[in-house]
Coordinates of C-alpha atoms and ligand atoms in Angstrom, one line a residue:
M1 CA 0.0 0.0 0.0
A2 CA 1.3 3.5 -0.8
K3 CA 2.6 5.5 2.0
K4 CA 0.1 8.0 3.4
P5 CA 1.0 11.7 2.6
F6 CA 0.4 12.5 6.3
N7 CA 1.1 10.9 9.7
I8 CA -2.3 10.0 11.0
E9 CA -1.2 9.2 14.5
E10 CA 0.3 12.6 14.8
I11 CA -2.7 14.3 13.3
C12 CA -5.1 12.5 15.7
E13 CA -2.9 13.5 18.7
K14 CA -2.5 17.1 17.7
F15 CA -6.1 17.7 16.9
S16 CA -7.3 15.3 19.6
I17 CA -9.5 13.2 17.3
N18 CA -11.3 10.2 18.7
G19 CA -12.3 7.2 16.7
N20 CA -10.6 4.7 14.4
F21 CA -9.1 5.9 11.2
T22 CA -10.6 3.9 8.3
G23 CA -9.3 5.6 5.2
Y24 CA -8.8 8.8 3.2
E25 CA -9.5 10.3 -0.2
I26 CA -7.3 12.8 -2.1
I27 CA -9.2 15.9 -3.3
N28 CA -7.6 17.3 -6.4
N29 CA -9.4 20.6 -6.9
G30 CA -6.9 23.2 -5.8
H31 CA -3.7 24.4 -7.4
I32 CA -2.0 25.5 -4.2
N33 CA -2.8 23.5 -1.0
S34 CA -3.1 19.7 -0.7
T35 CA -6.5 18.4 0.5
Y36 CA -7.6 15.0 1.9
N37 CA -10.9 13.7 3.3
L38 CA -10.2 11.7 6.4
I39 CA -12.7 9.0 7.4
F40 CA -13.0 7.7 11.0
E41 CA -15.4 5.4 12.7
D42 CA -16.6 6.5 16.1
N43 CA -19.1 4.3 18.0
G44 CA -20.0 2.5 14.8
K45 CA -20.7 5.8 12.9
P46 CA -18.6 7.3 10.1
V47 CA -17.1 10.7 11.0
K48 CA -15.3 12.8 8.3
Y49 CA -12.8 15.6 8.5
V50 CA -10.9 17.6 5.8
L51 CA -7.2 17.8 6.3
Q52 CA -5.2 20.4 4.4
K53 CA -1.5 20.9 4.0
I54 CA -1.0 24.6 3.6
N55 CA 1.4 25.6 0.9
T56 CA 3.8 27.8 3.0
V57 CA 5.7 28.9 -0.1
V58 CA 2.6 30.8 -1.1
F59 CA 1.2 31.5 2.4
K60 CA 4.3 32.4 4.3
K61 CA 2.6 33.3 7.6
P62 CA 0.2 30.5 8.7
D63 CA -0.6 32.3 12.0
E64 CA -1.9 35.3 10.1
L65 CA -3.6 33.2 7.5
M66 CA -5.5 31.1 10.2
S67 CA -6.3 34.2 12.2
N68 CA -8.1 35.6 9.2
I69 CA -10.0 32.4 8.4
V70 CA -11.1 31.7 12.0
A71 CA -12.3 35.3 12.4
V72 CA -14.2 35.2 9.1
T73 CA -15.8 31.7 9.6
K74 CA -16.8 32.7 13.1
H75 CA -18.5 35.8 11.8
I76 CA -20.4 33.9 9.1
A77 CA -21.4 31.2 11.6
K78 CA -22.7 33.8 14.0
K79 CA -24.7 35.6 11.3
Y80 CA -26.5 32.4 10.1
K81 CA -27.2 31.3 13.7
E82 CA -28.7 34.7 14.6
A83 CA -30.8 34.5 11.4
K84 CA -31.9 31.0 12.5
A85 CA -31.0 29.7 9.1
D86 CA -31.8 26.1 8.2
D87 CA -28.6 24.1 8.5
A88 CA -26.7 27.0 10.0
E89 CA -23.8 24.7 10.9
R90 CA -23.4 23.8 7.3
R91 CA -23.1 27.4 6.0
T92 CA -19.5 27.9 6.7
L93 CA -16.4 25.8 7.6
T94 CA -15.7 24.8 11.2
F95 CA -11.9 24.7 11.8
L96 CA -10.7 22.7 14.8
P97 CA -8.0 24.0 17.1
C98 CA -5.0 21.9 18.1
V99 CA -4.4 20.9 21.7
D100 CA -2.1 24.0 22.0
G101 CA -5.0 26.3 20.9
K102 CA -3.5 27.1 17.5
Y103 CA -5.5 26.4 14.4
Y104 CA -2.6 24.7 12.6
Y105 CA 0.4 22.7 13.4
I106 CA 3.8 22.3 11.9
D107 CA 5.3 18.7 11.8
S108 CA 8.9 17.6 12.0
E109 CA 9.3 18.0 8.2
N110 CA 8.0 21.6 8.3
N111 CA 4.6 20.7 6.7
C112 CA 1.8 22.9 8.0
W113 CA -1.6 21.2 8.6
R114 CA -5.1 22.4 9.4
L115 CA -8.3 20.5 9.9
Y116 CA -12.0 21.2 9.5
I117 CA -15.3 19.3 9.8
F118 CA -16.4 17.7 6.6
V119 CA -19.7 19.2 5.2
D120 CA -22.0 16.4 4.3
K121 CA -24.4 15.9 1.4
V122 CA -22.8 18.4 -0.9
Y123 CA -21.1 18.4 -4.3
T124 CA -18.6 20.6 -6.1
C125 CA -18.3 21.4 -9.8
N126 CA -15.3 22.1 -12.1
T127 CA -17.5 22.9 -15.1
I128 CA -21.1 23.6 -15.4
D129 CA -23.8 23.5 -18.0
S130 CA -26.7 24.1 -15.8
E131 CA -27.9 27.7 -15.8
E132 CA -29.8 27.0 -12.6
V133 CA -26.8 25.8 -10.7
F134 CA -24.6 28.7 -11.9
N135 CA -27.4 31.1 -11.0
N136 CA -27.2 29.6 -7.5
A137 CA -23.5 30.2 -7.5
G138 CA -24.1 33.9 -8.1
V139 CA -26.6 34.0 -5.3
A140 CA -24.0 32.3 -3.0
F141 CA -21.2 34.7 -3.7
G142 CA -23.6 37.7 -3.6
E143 CA -24.7 36.5 -0.2
F144 CA -21.1 35.9 0.9
Q145 CA -20.3 39.5 0.1
N146 CA -23.4 40.8 2.0
I147 CA -22.7 38.7 5.0
L148 CA -19.1 40.2 5.3
A149 CA -20.3 43.7 4.7
D150 CA -20.2 44.5 8.4
F151 CA -16.9 42.6 9.0
D152 CA -14.0 44.9 10.0
G153 CA -11.6 44.5 7.0
S154 CA -8.9 46.3 8.9
S155 CA -8.5 43.3 11.2
L156 CA -7.5 41.1 8.3
F157 CA -3.9 40.4 7.4
E158 CA -2.9 40.7 3.7
T159 CA -2.1 37.0 3.2
I160 CA -0.7 37.6 -0.3
E161 CA 0.5 41.0 -1.1
K162 CA -1.0 42.8 -4.1
F163 CA -3.0 39.7 -4.9
H164 CA -5.2 41.2 -7.5
N165 CA -3.1 44.2 -8.4
T166 CA -3.1 43.5 -12.2
A167 CA -0.5 46.2 -12.8
S168 CA 2.0 44.5 -10.4
R169 CA 1.1 41.1 -12.0
F170 CA 2.0 42.7 -15.3
D171 CA 5.4 43.8 -13.9
A172 CA 6.0 40.3 -12.7
L173 CA 5.3 39.0 -16.2
K174 CA 7.8 41.5 -17.7
K175 CA 10.4 40.4 -15.2
A176 CA 9.8 36.7 -16.0
I177 CA 10.1 37.6 -19.8
K178 CA 13.4 39.4 -19.1
E179 CA 14.9 36.6 -17.0
D180 CA 13.5 33.7 -19.0
K181 CA 14.6 31.4 -16.2
A182 CA 13.3 28.1 -17.7
G183 CA 14.4 29.0 -21.3
R184 CA 10.8 28.8 -22.6
L185 CA 10.4 32.3 -23.9
E186 CA 11.0 31.4 -27.6
S187 CA 8.0 29.0 -27.5
V188 CA 5.5 31.5 -26.1
K189 CA 6.0 34.5 -28.4
N190 CA 2.3 34.7 -29.3
E191 CA 1.1 34.5 -25.7
V192 CA 3.6 37.2 -24.7
E193 CA 2.5 39.4 -27.5
F194 CA -1.2 39.0 -26.5
A195 CA -0.4 39.9 -22.9
L196 CA 1.8 42.9 -23.7
A197 CA -0.8 44.4 -26.1
R198 CA -3.2 44.8 -23.2
E199 CA -1.0 46.7 -20.8
N200 CA -3.4 49.7 -20.7
D201 CA -6.1 47.6 -19.1
T202 CA -3.8 46.6 -16.2
H203 CA -3.9 50.0 -14.6
I204 CA -7.6 50.8 -14.8
L205 CA -8.9 49.3 -11.5
V206 CA -5.7 50.0 -9.6
D207 CA -6.0 53.7 -10.6
M208 CA -9.7 53.8 -9.6
I209 CA -8.9 52.5 -6.2
A210 CA -6.2 55.1 -5.7
E211 CA -8.5 57.8 -6.8
G212 CA -11.2 56.6 -4.4
K213 CA -13.7 55.8 -7.2
L214 CA -14.2 52.2 -6.2
P215 CA -14.8 51.0 -2.6
L216 CA -12.7 48.3 -1.0
R217 CA -14.9 45.6 0.5
V218 CA -14.1 42.3 2.3
T219 CA -13.9 39.9 -0.6
H220 CA -13.1 36.3 -1.2
N221 CA -10.7 36.8 -4.1
D222 CA -10.7 33.2 -5.4
T223 CA -14.3 32.7 -6.4
K224 CA -13.8 29.6 -8.5
L225 CA -16.9 27.5 -9.0
N226 CA -15.1 24.6 -7.2
N227 CA -14.9 26.8 -4.1
I228 CA -18.7 26.5 -3.6
L229 CA -20.3 23.5 -1.9
F230 CA -23.7 22.8 -3.5
D231 CA -26.4 21.0 -1.5
N232 CA -27.2 17.6 -3.0
I233 CA -30.9 18.1 -2.7
T234 CA -31.6 21.8 -3.2
N235 CA -28.6 22.6 -5.5
Q236 CA -28.2 25.8 -3.6
G237 CA -24.6 27.0 -3.0
I238 CA -24.6 26.6 0.8
C239 CA -21.0 27.0 1.8
I240 CA -18.1 29.0 0.4
I241 CA -14.7 27.3 1.0
D242 CA -11.0 28.1 0.3
L243 CA -11.0 31.3 2.4
D244 CA -7.2 31.8 2.3
T245 CA -7.4 35.0 0.3
V246 CA -10.3 36.7 2.1
M247 CA -9.0 40.2 2.3
P248 CA -10.1 43.8 1.4
G249 CA -10.6 43.9 -2.3
L250 CA -13.0 44.9 -5.1
S251 CA -16.5 43.3 -5.7
L252 CA -15.3 43.1 -9.3
Y253 CA -12.5 40.7 -8.4
D254 CA -15.1 38.2 -7.0
F255 CA -17.6 38.7 -9.8
G256 CA -14.9 38.5 -12.4
D257 CA -13.2 35.4 -11.2
S258 CA -16.5 33.5 -11.0
I259 CA -17.2 34.3 -14.6
R260 CA -13.7 33.5 -15.7
F261 CA -14.0 30.0 -14.4
G262 CA -17.7 29.2 -14.4
A263 CA -18.9 30.8 -17.6
N264 CA -16.1 29.3 -19.7
T265 CA -17.5 26.5 -21.9
A266 CA -14.3 24.5 -21.4
T267 CA -12.2 23.6 -18.4
E268 CA -9.3 25.9 -17.3
D269 CA -6.7 23.5 -18.9
E270 CA -8.5 22.4 -22.0
K271 CA -6.1 21.8 -24.8
D272 CA -8.6 22.2 -27.7
L273 CA -9.1 25.9 -27.8
S274 CA -12.0 25.6 -30.1
K275 CA -14.0 24.5 -27.0
V276 CA -13.2 27.6 -25.1
S277 CA -15.8 30.4 -25.1
L278 CA -17.8 32.7 -22.9
S279 CA -21.3 31.3 -22.5
L280 CA -23.6 34.3 -22.6
S281 CA -26.4 32.2 -21.1
L282 CA -24.2 31.2 -18.2
Y283 CA -23.0 34.8 -17.8
E284 CA -26.6 35.9 -17.6
A285 CA -27.5 33.2 -15.1
Y286 CA -24.7 34.3 -12.8
V287 CA -25.4 38.0 -13.1
K288 CA -29.0 37.4 -12.3
G289 CA -28.2 35.4 -9.2
Y290 CA -25.4 37.7 -8.0
L291 CA -27.2 40.9 -8.5
S292 CA -30.4 39.6 -6.8
K293 CA -28.3 39.7 -3.6
A294 CA -25.6 42.3 -4.2
K295 CA -27.4 44.9 -6.4
D296 CA -28.4 47.3 -3.6
A297 CA -24.9 47.2 -2.0
L298 CA -23.0 48.0 -5.2
T299 CA -22.3 51.5 -6.6
T300 CA -23.4 52.5 -10.1
L301 CA -19.8 52.4 -11.2
E302 CA -19.2 48.9 -9.8
K303 CA -22.2 47.6 -11.6
E304 CA -21.1 49.2 -14.9
L305 CA -17.7 47.7 -14.6
L306 CA -18.8 44.1 -13.9
P307 CA -18.2 42.9 -17.5
F308 CA -14.7 44.6 -17.5
G309 CA -14.1 42.9 -14.1
A310 CA -14.7 39.5 -15.8
K311 CA -12.3 40.3 -18.6
I312 CA -9.5 41.7 -16.4
M313 CA -9.7 38.8 -14.0
T314 CA -9.4 36.3 -16.8
Y315 CA -6.5 38.3 -18.3
E316 CA -4.8 38.5 -14.9
C317 CA -5.1 34.8 -14.3
G318 CA -3.7 34.2 -17.8
I319 CA -0.6 36.3 -17.2
R320 CA -0.1 34.6 -13.9
F321 CA -0.1 31.2 -15.6
L322 CA 2.3 32.6 -18.3
T323 CA 4.6 34.1 -15.7
D324 CA 4.7 30.8 -13.8
Y325 CA 5.4 28.9 -17.0
L326 CA 8.3 31.2 -17.8
D327 CA 9.6 30.9 -14.2
G328 CA 9.6 27.1 -14.4
D329 CA 6.4 26.2 -12.6
T330 CA 7.2 27.2 -9.1
Y331 CA 3.8 28.5 -8.0
F332 CA 0.9 26.5 -9.3
K333 CA 0.8 22.7 -9.1
V334 CA 1.2 21.2 -12.5
A335 CA 0.5 17.7 -13.7
Y336 CA 2.7 17.9 -16.8
P337 CA 5.3 20.3 -18.2
E338 CA 3.0 22.4 -20.5
H339 CA 0.2 22.6 -17.9
N340 CA 0.6 26.3 -17.1
L341 CA 0.9 27.1 -20.8
D342 CA -2.3 25.3 -21.6
R343 CA -4.0 27.2 -18.7
C344 CA -2.7 30.5 -20.0
R345 CA -3.9 29.7 -23.5
T346 CA -7.5 29.0 -22.4
Q347 CA -7.5 32.2 -20.4
F348 CA -6.4 34.3 -23.3
E349 CA -8.8 32.6 -25.7
L350 CA -11.6 33.5 -23.2
V351 CA -10.3 37.1 -23.0
A352 CA -10.5 37.4 -26.8
D353 CA -14.0 36.0 -26.7
M354 CA -15.1 38.4 -24.0
E355 CA -13.7 41.3 -26.0
R356 CA -15.9 40.2 -28.9
K357 CA -18.9 39.8 -26.6
M358 CA -18.3 42.9 -24.4
E359 CA -21.4 44.8 -25.7
Q360 CA -23.7 41.8 -25.1
M361 CA -22.2 41.3 -21.6
Q362 CA -23.0 45.0 -20.9
E363 CA -26.5 44.7 -22.2
I364 CA -27.2 41.6 -20.1
T365 CA -25.7 43.3 -17.0
K366 CA -27.9 46.4 -17.4
K367 CA -31.0 44.2 -17.5
Y368 CA -30.5 43.1 -13.9
C369 CA -29.3 46.4 -12.4
Ligands
GN1_1 C1 -5.5 29.1 -7.3 O1 -6.1 27.2 -4.9 P1 -7.0 27.4 -6.0 O2 -6.8 26.4 -7.1 O3 -8.5 27.5 -5.5 C2 -5.1 30.5 -7.0 C3 -6.1 31.5 -7.6 C4 -6.2 31.3 -9.1 C5 -6.6 29.8 -9.4 C6 -6.6 29.5 -10.8 C7 -3.8 31.5 -3.6 O4 -6.7 28.8 -6.7 O5 -5.7 32.8 -7.4 O6 -7.2 32.1 -9.7 O7 -5.6 28.9 -8.7 N1 -4.9 30.8 -5.6 C8 -3.9 31.4 -5.1 O8 -7.3 28.3 -11.0 O9 -3.0 31.8 -5.8
MG2 MG1 -9.8 26.4 -4.4

């Protein structure tokens, strides 16, 4: 039998878990952390937890990271409890402290672990063709933003500096091009040209923040479809996960990243680019759901910029994949050598399609404002 990627005796001791360990599953959704479902048996009943190895190259300060997450999840839990919501305990993640009171522990090999209670009777999606479910995704992220509207953003640490500062992401790309660390520049001339041609776009939101035109809110910043747990029976997005990048940010980041991932007719790493496009019907489904919750909280300018938010987040993600490809794949997990390049290509294909469909995206958005 293959060696387990964690030491189960140590995990049980540190997080004081009772019950007999019966097995685990590897969850392959994220590009950063490693995630496992742990299954125990306690008094004849199965009990599940989710164990995550935090990528400490990306998240350098686990104490600050977990301080953010525990504060945010406690806030959300309190809100649903006060509202007497059905299933209040399933509406956010419950992290378990270690015996020393910290919400993570570092093992002898310097791996950093955290544990939360498994949310039962839910599913996740990596692609979607159901407008109804994507509409529910919009509702879920709209509600997430509302519920954090009265959370004090100044108490949050910046877990990754300038995370959605597209201008500084662009500078990082230029540096990677100059250094060409992995010797791959020659093979990505078209992608580099596509990226450099859109430099003007990279400053737009950054400048508007500096000029006070757009408000900072507490945002998720990584609103991929697979960061929503959907209820098996109602298909509602009941719990938002992957809270590592909850920080002050723009509503446009969250809206845009959802569209980037969920309204793409192909997966993020599809090799056949003819399958990649922006689905206007999925775009509409999301806008409708999202604005049904967030409309009143957003300013006119934010609402006007939603389609641009989708484009710029897709572009930003594309240049991040390209940068990592040029740097030799040091940031995102890859399954094969061209993985980051394939991801970059889908993102740029989608940007091009959004540019073609920008007017239609604007029309649709207006309808729900
Ligand atoms: C990463 O961890 P995951 O897979 O949910 C990344 C996001 C990217 C995304 C692209 C901390 O998210 O910013 O948009 O990959 N997270 C971090 O799929 O960099
Ligand atoms: Mg994730």
